[in-house]
Amino acid sequence: MSIEYLGLSEINGPLVVLEGVKNASFEEIVEFSMDDGTKKIGRIVEIYEDKAVIQVFEGTDNMSLSNTHTRLTGRPMEIGLSEEILGRTFNGIGQPIDGLGDITAEVHLNINGLPLNPVTREYPRNYINTGISAIDGLTTLIRGQKLPIFSGNGLPHDKLAAQIVQQASLGADSDEKFAIVFAAMGVKYDVAEFFRRTFEESGASDHVVMFLNLANDPVVERLLTPKLALTAAEYLAFEKEMHILVILTDITSFCEAMREVSSSKGEIPSRKGYPGYLYSELATLYERAGIVHGKNGSVTQIPILTMPNDDITHPIPDLTGYITEGQIVLDRQLHGQAVYPPINVLPSLSRLMKDGIGEGFTREDHQDVANQLFSCYAKVGDARALASVIGEDELSPLDKRYLEFGKAFEEEFIGQTETENRSILETLDRGWELLGMLPKEELDRIDTKILDKYYHVSQR
């Protein structure tokens, strides 16, 4: 039997304090009732002796110290799930907002997930095709990987996320089930509408589960949205044996919500005001990606974060880089040159790429082509630096070829339209065409047999 308490001892931002509590549990869900009939829910985030600090999901507006009824439910936050969630849109706390009614739940799962025994994890192999050459060719996304996108304010990460949702697949020769879980945190209404409209018009919405937390929604909801999305992904992957790609945008909003709630609790801040447990909170999200032994499904993550002031040493991208397996970096200079997507390939990498590409996965020449494109593009930077000092006319013929290669690489390999969906073979062939602009003896990162088989002089 649950006990109902009348009154609160303190209200502070999104937090309330309840005294005289018995048998309360950490992360327990709490229900509130006000005199005007309004109902709200919250969760216990701190317990000290007989006091419980509770986060109120919908905010503390119209709650009073004297007339608020509080009931402890005795259970953690859960979400009802079934295959009906595919094609549906939910708010930041898992309630349907698409007007299609409630789903018929097969199971209710704790949104904090269950810890994965490291021994039961399988090493990620095979790739997910995004149709974007800079990702598929040079920073390949592997099933079960967590590969973040580091962006900045004003850069087109929303367009890139929408394009990945529309184009992502397991490859043309795969018949396995594939779906996408998309979670947006703290986005403006027009951005949320852009995602919703884009997915519907492209026909992608049938295999997408959307969780939308808007900028005007309570801050506390932002802390739940990615956990709800990942719980839905784990259910589809490990219970329904589907391959799931999870896109989380924007992780920076999640971290700032954490900082705001931490400040309300009076906790001692760490770097730039973020709580000291920022690393462990991010790890609890990112480490829910992976493949489990004995299950055919997988959870792959693409968290997107905007770096404040384009600072890659900021705590959010810094800690994210420690946990994840690489990064895709968007570049403001390329964006200024009208290159889309403006992916700077030199600081970008995929640490698991080597084990999910090549013969049997993509094509035998994939790793060699990627290595050579990286090497040649790095030399483009050297040639441009030299040209800025002595002038382009004074460069050697080889350096001038590198400048031409760099321009073509940015416009034709990195650059593509928002609706252009390139196969992995088309991406690799395009890479060979660009490498054909350079003398054969310059291509020192490619095996001789592969070079003889694929190299041809480009007619440019």
CSV table of C-alpha atoms in Angstrom, one decimal:
chain,number,residue,atom,x,y,z
A,1,MET,CA,0.0,0.0,0.0
A,2,SER,CA,1.4,3.4,-1.0
A,3,ILE,CA,1.5,6.3,1.4
A,4,GLU,CA,0.3,9.7,0.4
A,5,TYR,CA,2.0,12.8,1.9
A,6,LEU,CA,0.4,16.3,2.2
A,7,GLY,CA,2.6,19.4,1.7
A,8,LEU,CA,6.2,20.0,0.7
A,9,SER,CA,9.0,21.5,2.8
A,10,GLU,CA,10.8,23.3,-0.1
A,11,ILE,CA,10.4,24.2,-3.8
A,12,ASN,CA,13.6,25.2,-5.7
A,13,GLY,CA,13.4,25.5,-9.5
A,14,PRO,CA,12.5,22.0,-10.9
A,15,LEU,CA,13.2,20.4,-7.4
A,16,VAL,CA,11.0,19.9,-4.4
A,17,VAL,CA,11.9,18.6,-1.0
A,18,LEU,CA,9.6,16.2,1.0
A,19,GLU,CA,10.2,15.5,4.7
A,20,GLY,CA,9.1,12.6,6.9
A,21,VAL,CA,9.5,10.1,4.0
A,22,LYS,CA,9.7,6.4,4.8
A,23,ASN,CA,10.9,3.5,2.6
A,24,ALA,CA,11.8,5.8,-0.3
A,25,SER,CA,14.1,4.5,-3.1
A,26,PHE,CA,16.6,6.4,-5.3
A,27,GLU,CA,15.2,6.9,-8.8
A,28,GLU,CA,11.7,6.1,-7.6
A,29,ILE,CA,8.8,7.7,-9.5
A,30,VAL,CA,6.6,10.1,-7.5
A,31,GLU,CA,3.1,11.3,-8.4
A,32,PHE,CA,1.8,14.8,-7.4
A,33,SER,CA,-1.8,16.0,-7.2
A,34,MET,CA,-2.7,19.7,-6.8
A,35,ASP,CA,-5.9,21.2,-5.5
A,36,ASP,CA,-6.9,22.3,-9.0
A,37,GLY,CA,-6.8,18.7,-10.2
A,38,THR,CA,-3.5,19.0,-12.0
A,39,LYS,CA,-1.3,15.9,-11.9
A,40,LYS,CA,2.5,15.7,-12.3
A,41,ILE,CA,5.2,13.1,-12.0
A,42,GLY,CA,8.8,13.3,-10.7
A,43,ARG,CA,11.6,11.1,-9.6
A,44,ILE,CA,13.6,10.9,-6.4
A,45,VAL,CA,17.2,12.1,-7.1
A,46,GLU,CA,18.6,12.4,-3.5
A,47,ILE,CA,17.7,10.9,-0.1
A,48,TYR,CA,19.1,12.2,3.2
A,49,GLU,CA,17.7,10.6,6.4
A,50,ASP,CA,13.9,11.3,6.1
A,51,LYS,CA,14.2,13.9,3.3
A,52,ALA,CA,13.7,13.2,-0.3
A,53,VAL,CA,14.7,15.6,-3.1
A,54,ILE,CA,12.4,15.1,-6.1
A,55,GLN,CA,12.8,16.3,-9.7
A,56,VAL,CA,9.4,17.3,-11.2
A,57,PHE,CA,9.3,16.5,-14.9
A,58,GLU,CA,6.7,19.1,-15.9
A,59,GLY,CA,8.2,21.9,-13.7
A,60,THR,CA,7.0,23.2,-10.4
A,61,ASP,CA,4.6,25.9,-11.6
A,62,ASN,CA,1.3,26.0,-9.6
A,63,MET,CA,2.7,23.7,-6.9
A,64,SER,CA,2.4,25.0,-3.4
A,65,LEU,CA,4.1,24.0,-0.1
A,66,SER,CA,0.8,23.4,1.7
A,67,ASN,CA,-1.6,21.8,-0.7
A,68,THR,CA,0.4,19.4,-2.8
A,69,HIS,CA,-0.4,15.7,-2.4
A,70,THR,CA,2.6,13.4,-3.0
A,71,ARG,CA,2.4,9.6,-3.6
A,72,LEU,CA,5.4,7.3,-3.9
A,73,THR,CA,4.8,4.6,-6.5
A,74,GLY,CA,7.5,2.2,-5.4
A,75,ARG,CA,8.9,1.7,-8.9
A,76,PRO,CA,11.5,3.4,-11.2
A,77,MET,CA,10.7,5.3,-14.4
A,78,GLU,CA,9.5,2.8,-17.0
A,79,ILE,CA,8.4,3.0,-20.7
A,80,GLY,CA,5.8,0.7,-22.3
A,81,LEU,CA,7.1,-0.9,-25.5
A,82,SER,CA,6.1,-3.0,-28.4
A,83,GLU,CA,6.7,-3.0,-32.2
A,84,GLU,CA,3.9,-0.5,-32.5
A,85,ILE,CA,6.4,2.2,-31.5
A,86,LEU,CA,7.9,2.1,-35.1
A,87,GLY,CA,6.6,5.1,-37.0
A,88,ARG,CA,5.4,6.9,-33.9
A,89,THR,CA,6.4,10.2,-32.3
A,90,PHE,CA,6.7,10.7,-28.5
A,91,ASN,CA,7.5,13.7,-26.3
A,92,GLY,CA,10.5,13.9,-23.9
A,93,ILE,CA,8.9,11.6,-21.3
A,94,GLY,CA,7.7,8.9,-23.7
A,95,GLN,CA,4.0,10.1,-24.2
A,96,PRO,CA,2.7,9.9,-27.8
A,97,ILE,CA,2.2,13.3,-29.4
A,98,ASP,CA,1.3,12.3,-32.9
A,99,GLY,CA,-2.5,12.0,-32.3
A,100,LEU,CA,-2.5,8.2,-33.0
A,101,GLY,CA,-3.3,7.2,-29.4
A,102,ASP,CA,-1.4,5.1,-26.9
A,103,ILE,CA,0.5,2.0,-27.9
A,104,THR,CA,-0.4,-1.4,-26.7
A,105,ALA,CA,2.7,-2.3,-24.6
A,106,GLU,CA,4.1,-5.9,-24.6
A,107,VAL,CA,6.5,-5.0,-21.8
A,108,HIS,CA,7.5,-2.2,-19.5
A,109,LEU,CA,11.2,-1.6,-19.1
A,110,ASN,CA,13.3,0.5,-16.7
A,111,ILE,CA,14.6,3.5,-18.7
A,112,ASN,CA,18.0,3.2,-17.0
A,113,GLY,CA,18.6,-0.1,-18.8
A,114,LEU,CA,20.4,-3.2,-17.5
A,115,PRO,CA,24.2,-3.2,-17.3
A,116,LEU,CA,25.8,-5.3,-20.1
A,117,ASN,CA,28.3,-7.8,-18.9
A,118,PRO,CA,31.5,-7.0,-20.9
A,119,VAL,CA,32.0,-10.8,-21.4
A,120,THR,CA,28.6,-11.0,-23.3
A,121,ARG,CA,29.5,-8.2,-25.7
A,122,GLU,CA,30.6,-9.1,-29.2
A,123,TYR,CA,33.2,-7.1,-31.1
A,124,PRO,CA,31.5,-4.8,-33.6
A,125,ARG,CA,31.9,-5.8,-37.3
A,126,ASN,CA,30.2,-5.0,-40.6
A,127,TYR,CA,29.2,-1.5,-41.5
A,128,ILE,CA,26.1,0.8,-41.8
A,129,ASN,CA,25.9,2.6,-45.1
A,130,THR,CA,24.9,6.3,-44.7
A,131,GLY,CA,25.1,7.3,-48.4
A,132,ILE,CA,27.6,10.0,-47.4
A,133,SER,CA,31.1,9.5,-48.9
A,134,ALA,CA,33.1,11.3,-46.2
A,135,ILE,CA,31.6,9.0,-43.6
A,136,ASP,CA,31.3,5.7,-45.6
A,137,GLY,CA,34.7,6.1,-47.2
A,138,LEU,CA,36.9,7.6,-44.6
A,139,THR,CA,35.2,7.3,-41.1
A,140,THR,CA,33.0,4.2,-41.7
A,141,LEU,CA,30.2,3.6,-39.2
A,142,ILE,CA,30.4,0.0,-37.8
A,143,ARG,CA,27.4,-1.8,-36.4
A,144,GLY,CA,27.5,-1.5,-32.6
A,145,GLN,CA,29.8,1.5,-32.6
A,146,LYS,CA,29.3,4.9,-31.0
A,147,LEU,CA,30.5,7.6,-33.4
A,148,PRO,CA,29.8,11.2,-32.4
A,149,ILE,CA,29.5,14.2,-34.7
A,150,PHE,CA,31.2,17.3,-33.3
A,151,SER,CA,29.5,20.4,-34.7
A,152,GLY,CA,29.1,24.0,-33.9
A,153,ASN,CA,26.3,26.7,-33.7
A,154,GLY,CA,25.2,27.5,-37.2
A,155,LEU,CA,26.6,24.4,-38.9
A,156,PRO,CA,24.2,22.1,-40.8
A,157,HIS,CA,24.3,19.2,-38.3
A,158,ASP,CA,20.4,19.0,-38.4
A,159,LYS,CA,20.4,18.6,-42.2
A,160,LEU,CA,23.2,15.9,-41.9
A,161,ALA,CA,21.2,14.1,-39.2
A,162,ALA,CA,18.0,14.2,-41.3
A,163,GLN,CA,20.0,12.9,-44.4
A,164,ILE,CA,21.5,10.0,-42.4
A,165,VAL,CA,18.0,9.0,-41.1
A,166,GLN,CA,16.7,9.0,-44.7
A,167,GLN,CA,19.6,7.1,-46.3
A,168,ALA,CA,21.0,4.8,-43.6
A,169,SER,CA,20.9,1.1,-44.5
A,170,LEU,CA,22.7,-2.2,-43.9
A,171,GLY,CA,23.8,-2.3,-47.5
A,172,ALA,CA,22.0,-3.4,-50.7
A,173,ASP,CA,22.7,-7.1,-50.2
A,174,SER,CA,21.3,-7.3,-46.6
A,175,ASP,CA,17.9,-8.7,-45.7
A,176,GLU,CA,18.1,-8.1,-42.0
A,177,LYS,CA,15.6,-5.8,-40.2
A,178,PHE,CA,16.8,-2.2,-39.7
A,179,ALA,CA,15.2,0.8,-37.9
A,180,ILE,CA,16.2,4.2,-36.5
A,181,VAL,CA,15.5,5.7,-33.1
A,182,PHE,CA,15.8,9.5,-33.3
A,183,ALA,CA,15.9,11.7,-30.1
A,184,ALA,CA,16.0,15.5,-30.2
A,185,MET,CA,16.7,17.4,-26.9
A,186,GLY,CA,16.1,21.1,-26.4
A,187,VAL,CA,15.3,21.8,-30.1
A,188,LYS,CA,13.3,24.7,-31.3
A,189,TYR,CA,9.8,24.1,-32.7
A,190,ASP,CA,10.9,24.8,-36.3
A,191,VAL,CA,13.8,22.3,-36.0
A,192,ALA,CA,11.5,19.6,-34.7
A,193,GLU,CA,9.0,20.3,-37.4
A,194,PHE,CA,11.8,20.2,-40.0
A,195,PHE,CA,12.7,16.7,-38.8
A,196,ARG,CA,9.1,15.5,-38.7
A,197,ARG,CA,8.3,16.9,-42.2
A,198,THR,CA,11.5,15.6,-43.7
A,199,PHE,CA,11.0,12.0,-42.5
A,200,GLU,CA,7.4,11.9,-43.6
A,201,GLU,CA,8.0,13.3,-47.1
A,202,SER,CA,10.9,10.9,-47.7
A,203,GLY,CA,8.9,7.9,-46.5
A,204,ALA,CA,11.5,7.2,-43.8
A,205,SER,CA,9.1,7.7,-40.9
A,206,ASP,CA,7.7,4.2,-41.1
A,207,HIS,CA,10.9,2.7,-39.6
A,208,VAL,CA,11.8,5.7,-37.3
A,209,VAL,CA,10.9,6.1,-33.6
A,210,MET,CA,11.0,9.8,-32.7
A,211,PHE,CA,11.4,11.3,-29.2
A,212,LEU,CA,11.1,15.1,-29.2
A,213,ASN,CA,12.0,17.4,-26.3
A,214,LEU,CA,11.4,21.0,-27.3
A,215,ALA,CA,13.2,24.1,-26.0
A,216,ASN,CA,10.1,25.2,-24.1
A,217,ASP,CA,9.6,21.8,-22.4
A,218,PRO,CA,10.8,21.5,-18.8
A,219,VAL,CA,14.6,21.1,-18.5
A,220,VAL,CA,14.3,18.0,-16.4
A,221,GLU,CA,12.6,16.1,-19.3
A,222,ARG,CA,15.9,16.6,-21.3
A,223,LEU,CA,17.6,14.3,-18.9
A,224,LEU,CA,15.1,11.5,-19.6
A,225,THR,CA,14.8,11.8,-23.4
A,226,PRO,CA,18.0,10.0,-24.4
A,227,LYS,CA,17.4,7.2,-21.8
A,228,LEU,CA,13.9,6.6,-23.2
A,229,ALA,CA,15.3,6.5,-26.7
A,230,LEU,CA,18.0,4.0,-25.8
A,231,THR,CA,15.6,1.8,-23.9
A,232,ALA,CA,13.4,1.7,-27.0
A,233,ALA,CA,16.5,0.9,-29.1
A,234,GLU,CA,17.6,-1.9,-26.8
A,235,TYR,CA,14.1,-3.5,-26.9
A,236,LEU,CA,14.0,-3.5,-30.7
A,237,ALA,CA,17.6,-4.7,-30.9
A,238,PHE,CA,17.8,-7.4,-28.3
A,239,GLU,CA,14.1,-8.5,-28.0
A,240,LYS,CA,13.1,-8.1,-31.7
A,241,GLU,CA,16.6,-8.7,-33.1
A,242,MET,CA,16.7,-5.6,-35.3
A,243,HIS,CA,19.7,-3.5,-36.1
A,244,ILE,CA,19.1,-0.1,-34.6
A,245,LEU,CA,20.8,3.2,-35.3
A,246,VAL,CA,20.3,5.8,-32.5
A,247,ILE,CA,20.8,9.5,-33.4
A,248,LEU,CA,20.9,11.8,-30.3
A,249,THR,CA,20.9,15.5,-30.9
A,250,ASP,CA,21.9,17.7,-29.1
A,251,ILE,CA,24.0,16.2,-26.3
A,252,THR,CA,25.1,19.7,-25.3
A,253,SER,CA,21.5,20.5,-24.4
A,254,PHE,CA,21.4,17.3,-22.2
A,255,CYS,CA,24.6,18.3,-20.4
A,256,GLU,CA,23.4,21.9,-19.9
A,257,ALA,CA,20.2,20.6,-18.4
A,258,MET,CA,22.3,18.4,-16.1
A,259,ARG,CA,24.3,21.5,-15.1
A,260,GLU,CA,21.1,23.5,-14.3
A,261,VAL,CA,19.6,20.7,-12.1
A,262,SER,CA,23.0,20.2,-10.4
A,263,SER,CA,23.1,23.9,-9.6
A,264,SER,CA,19.6,23.8,-8.2
A,265,LYS,CA,20.6,20.9,-5.9
A,266,GLY,CA,23.5,23.0,-4.6
A,267,GLU,CA,26.2,20.6,-5.7
A,268,ILE,CA,29.8,21.7,-6.0
A,269,PRO,CA,30.6,22.4,-9.7
A,270,SER,CA,33.5,21.1,-11.7
A,271,ARG,CA,34.9,22.4,-15.0
A,272,LYS,CA,32.8,25.2,-16.5
A,273,GLY,CA,30.1,24.7,-13.9
A,274,TYR,CA,29.2,21.1,-15.0
A,275,PRO,CA,28.8,18.5,-12.2
A,276,GLY,CA,31.7,16.2,-11.4
A,277,TYR,CA,29.7,13.2,-12.5
A,278,LEU,CA,29.3,14.5,-16.1
A,279,TYR,CA,31.7,11.8,-17.4
A,280,SER,CA,29.8,8.9,-15.8
A,281,GLU,CA,26.4,10.3,-16.9
A,282,LEU,CA,27.7,10.5,-20.5
A,283,ALA,CA,29.2,7.0,-20.2
A,284,THR,CA,25.8,5.6,-19.1
A,285,LEU,CA,24.4,6.8,-22.4
A,286,TYR,CA,27.2,6.0,-24.8
A,287,GLU,CA,28.0,2.5,-23.3
A,288,ARG,CA,24.4,1.3,-24.1
A,289,ALA,CA,25.6,0.8,-27.7
A,290,GLY,CA,26.9,-2.6,-28.8
A,291,ILE,CA,26.2,-6.1,-29.8
A,292,VAL,CA,25.2,-8.9,-27.3
A,293,HIS,CA,26.4,-12.5,-27.7
A,294,GLY,CA,23.6,-14.7,-29.0
A,295,LYS,CA,21.5,-11.9,-30.3
A,296,ASN,CA,21.2,-10.9,-33.9
A,297,GLY,CA,20.4,-7.2,-33.2
A,298,SER,CA,22.7,-4.3,-32.5
A,299,VAL,CA,22.6,-0.8,-31.2
A,300,THR,CA,24.7,1.8,-33.0
A,301,GLN,CA,24.9,5.4,-31.8
A,302,ILE,CA,25.5,8.7,-33.5
A,303,PRO,CA,25.4,11.4,-30.7
A,304,ILE,CA,25.5,14.9,-32.1
A,305,LEU,CA,26.9,17.7,-30.0
A,306,THR,CA,27.5,21.4,-30.7
A,307,MET,CA,30.9,22.5,-29.3
A,308,PRO,CA,30.5,25.9,-27.5
A,309,ASN,CA,32.7,28.4,-29.3
A,310,ASP,CA,33.9,25.6,-31.6
A,311,ASP,CA,36.2,24.5,-28.7
A,312,ILE,CA,37.0,20.8,-29.1
A,313,THR,CA,38.7,20.9,-25.6
A,314,HIS,CA,35.4,21.9,-24.0
A,315,PRO,CA,34.3,19.3,-21.3
A,316,ILE,CA,31.5,17.9,-23.4
A,317,PRO,CA,33.4,17.0,-26.6
A,318,ASP,CA,36.5,16.2,-24.5
A,319,LEU,CA,34.8,13.7,-22.3
A,320,THR,CA,32.8,12.3,-25.2
A,321,GLY,CA,36.0,11.6,-27.1
A,322,TYR,CA,37.3,9.5,-24.1
A,323,ILE,CA,34.2,7.3,-24.2
A,324,THR,CA,33.3,6.9,-27.9
A,325,GLU,CA,35.2,5.2,-30.7
A,326,GLY,CA,36.2,8.2,-32.9
A,327,GLN,CA,34.5,11.4,-34.1
A,328,ILE,CA,33.2,13.2,-37.2
A,329,VAL,CA,34.2,16.9,-37.1
A,330,LEU,CA,32.2,19.5,-39.0
A,331,ASP,CA,34.3,22.5,-40.1
A,332,ARG,CA,33.2,26.1,-40.3
A,333,GLN,CA,35.7,27.0,-43.0
A,334,LEU,CA,34.4,24.3,-45.3
A,335,HIS,CA,30.9,25.5,-44.5
A,336,GLY,CA,31.9,29.0,-45.5
A,337,GLN,CA,33.1,27.6,-48.9
A,338,ALA,CA,29.5,26.1,-49.4
A,339,VAL,CA,30.8,22.5,-49.1
A,340,TYR,CA,28.0,20.2,-47.7
A,341,PRO,CA,28.4,18.3,-45.6
A,342,PRO,CA,31.3,20.3,-44.2
A,343,ILE,CA,33.2,17.3,-42.7
A,344,ASN,CA,36.8,18.0,-42.0
A,345,VAL,CA,38.2,14.5,-42.6
A,346,LEU,CA,41.7,15.1,-41.0
A,347,PRO,CA,40.6,15.3,-37.4
A,348,SER,CA,37.8,12.8,-38.0
A,349,LEU,CA,38.3,9.1,-37.4
A,350,SER,CA,36.5,5.8,-36.8
A,351,ARG,CA,38.5,3.6,-34.5
A,352,LEU,CA,36.5,0.4,-35.4
A,353,MET,CA,36.6,1.1,-39.1
A,354,LYS,CA,39.4,-1.4,-39.9
A,355,ASP,CA,37.5,-4.4,-38.6
A,356,GLY,CA,34.2,-3.8,-40.6
A,357,ILE,CA,35.5,-2.9,-44.1
A,358,GLY,CA,37.5,-4.6,-46.8
A,359,GLU,CA,36.9,-7.9,-48.5
A,360,GLY,CA,33.7,-9.6,-47.3
A,361,PHE,CA,32.3,-6.3,-46.0
A,362,THR,CA,32.8,-3.5,-48.5
A,363,ARG,CA,35.6,-4.0,-51.1
A,364,GLU,CA,39.2,-5.2,-50.9
A,365,ASP,CA,40.6,-1.7,-51.7
A,366,HIS,CA,38.6,0.2,-49.1
A,367,GLN,CA,41.3,0.6,-46.4
A,368,ASP,CA,44.1,1.4,-48.9
A,369,VAL,CA,41.9,4.1,-50.6
A,370,ALA,CA,41.0,5.7,-47.3
A,371,ASN,CA,44.7,5.7,-46.1
A,372,GLN,CA,45.8,7.3,-49.4
A,373,LEU,CA,43.1,9.9,-49.5
A,374,PHE,CA,44.0,11.0,-45.9
A,375,SER,CA,47.7,11.2,-46.8
A,376,CYS,CA,47.1,13.2,-50.0
A,377,TYR,CA,44.7,15.6,-48.4
A,378,ALA,CA,47.2,16.2,-45.6
A,379,LYS,CA,49.8,17.2,-48.3
A,380,VAL,CA,47.1,19.6,-49.7
A,381,GLY,CA,47.3,21.5,-46.5
A,382,ASP,CA,51.1,21.7,-46.8
A,383,ALA,CA,50.8,23.0,-50.4
A,384,ARG,CA,48.2,25.6,-49.4
A,385,ALA,CA,50.4,26.8,-46.5
A,386,LEU,CA,53.4,27.2,-48.9
A,387,ALA,CA,51.2,29.0,-51.5
A,388,SER,CA,50.1,31.5,-48.9
A,389,VAL,CA,53.8,32.4,-48.4
A,390,ILE,CA,55.4,32.3,-51.8
A,391,GLY,CA,52.3,32.6,-54.1
A,392,GLU,CA,50.7,29.8,-56.1
A,393,ASP,CA,52.6,30.7,-59.3
A,394,GLU,CA,55.9,29.8,-57.6
A,395,LEU,CA,54.8,26.3,-56.6
A,396,SER,CA,56.2,23.2,-58.2
A,397,PRO,CA,54.0,21.3,-60.8
A,398,LEU,CA,53.4,18.5,-58.2
A,399,ASP,CA,52.3,21.0,-55.5
A,400,LYS,CA,49.9,22.6,-58.1
A,401,ARG,CA,48.5,19.1,-58.8
A,402,TYR,CA,47.9,18.7,-55.0
A,403,LEU,CA,46.0,22.0,-54.9
A,404,GLU,CA,43.8,20.9,-57.8
A,405,PHE,CA,43.3,17.5,-56.0
A,406,GLY,CA,42.3,19.3,-52.8
A,407,LYS,CA,39.8,21.5,-54.5
A,408,ALA,CA,38.3,18.5,-56.4
A,409,PHE,CA,38.3,16.3,-53.2
A,410,GLU,CA,36.4,18.9,-51.2
A,411,GLU,CA,33.8,19.6,-54.0
A,412,GLU,CA,33.3,16.1,-55.4
A,413,PHE,CA,34.2,13.6,-52.6
A,414,ILE,CA,33.3,15.4,-49.4
A,415,GLY,CA,30.6,17.6,-51.1
A,416,GLN,CA,27.3,16.2,-52.2
A,417,THR,CA,23.7,17.3,-52.2
A,418,GLU,CA,21.2,16.8,-49.3
A,419,THR,CA,19.4,14.1,-51.3
A,420,GLU,CA,22.4,12.4,-52.9
A,421,ASN,CA,22.7,8.8,-51.7
A,422,ARG,CA,26.0,7.2,-52.8
A,423,SER,CA,26.7,3.5,-52.5
A,424,ILE,CA,29.9,2.3,-51.0
A,425,LEU,CA,31.2,1.2,-54.5
A,426,GLU,CA,30.4,4.7,-55.9
A,427,THR,CA,32.3,6.3,-53.1
A,428,LEU,CA,35.4,4.1,-53.6
A,429,ASP,CA,35.3,4.6,-57.4
A,430,ARG,CA,35.1,8.4,-56.9
A,431,GLY,CA,38.1,8.1,-54.6
A,432,TRP,CA,40.1,6.3,-57.3
A,433,GLU,CA,39.1,8.9,-59.9
A,434,LEU,CA,40.5,11.7,-57.7
A,435,LEU,CA,43.7,9.7,-56.9
A,436,GLY,CA,44.1,9.4,-60.6
A,437,MET,CA,44.8,13.2,-60.7
A,438,LEU,CA,48.2,12.4,-59.0
A,439,PRO,CA,51.2,10.5,-60.3
A,440,LYS,CA,51.2,6.8,-59.6
A,441,GLU,CA,54.5,7.1,-57.7
A,442,GLU,CA,52.9,9.5,-55.2
A,443,LEU,CA,50.4,6.8,-54.0
A,444,ASP,CA,52.6,5.1,-51.5
A,445,ARG,CA,49.9,4.0,-49.0
A,446,ILE,CA,48.3,1.4,-51.4
A,447,ASP,CA,49.3,-2.2,-51.9
A,448,THR,CA,51.0,-2.7,-55.3
A,449,LYS,CA,48.5,-5.3,-56.5
A,450,ILE,CA,45.5,-3.2,-55.6
A,451,LEU,CA,47.2,-0.1,-57.2
A,452,ASP,CA,47.7,-2.0,-60.5
A,453,LYS,CA,44.2,-3.3,-60.5
A,454,TYR,CA,42.3,0.0,-59.8
A,455,TYR,CA,44.5,3.0,-60.6
A,456,HIS,CA,43.9,4.9,-63.9
A,457,VAL,CA,45.1,8.3,-64.9
A,458,SER,CA,42.3,10.8,-64.5
A,459,GLN,CA,41.5,12.9,-67.6
A,460,ARG,CA,41.5,16.3,-65.9
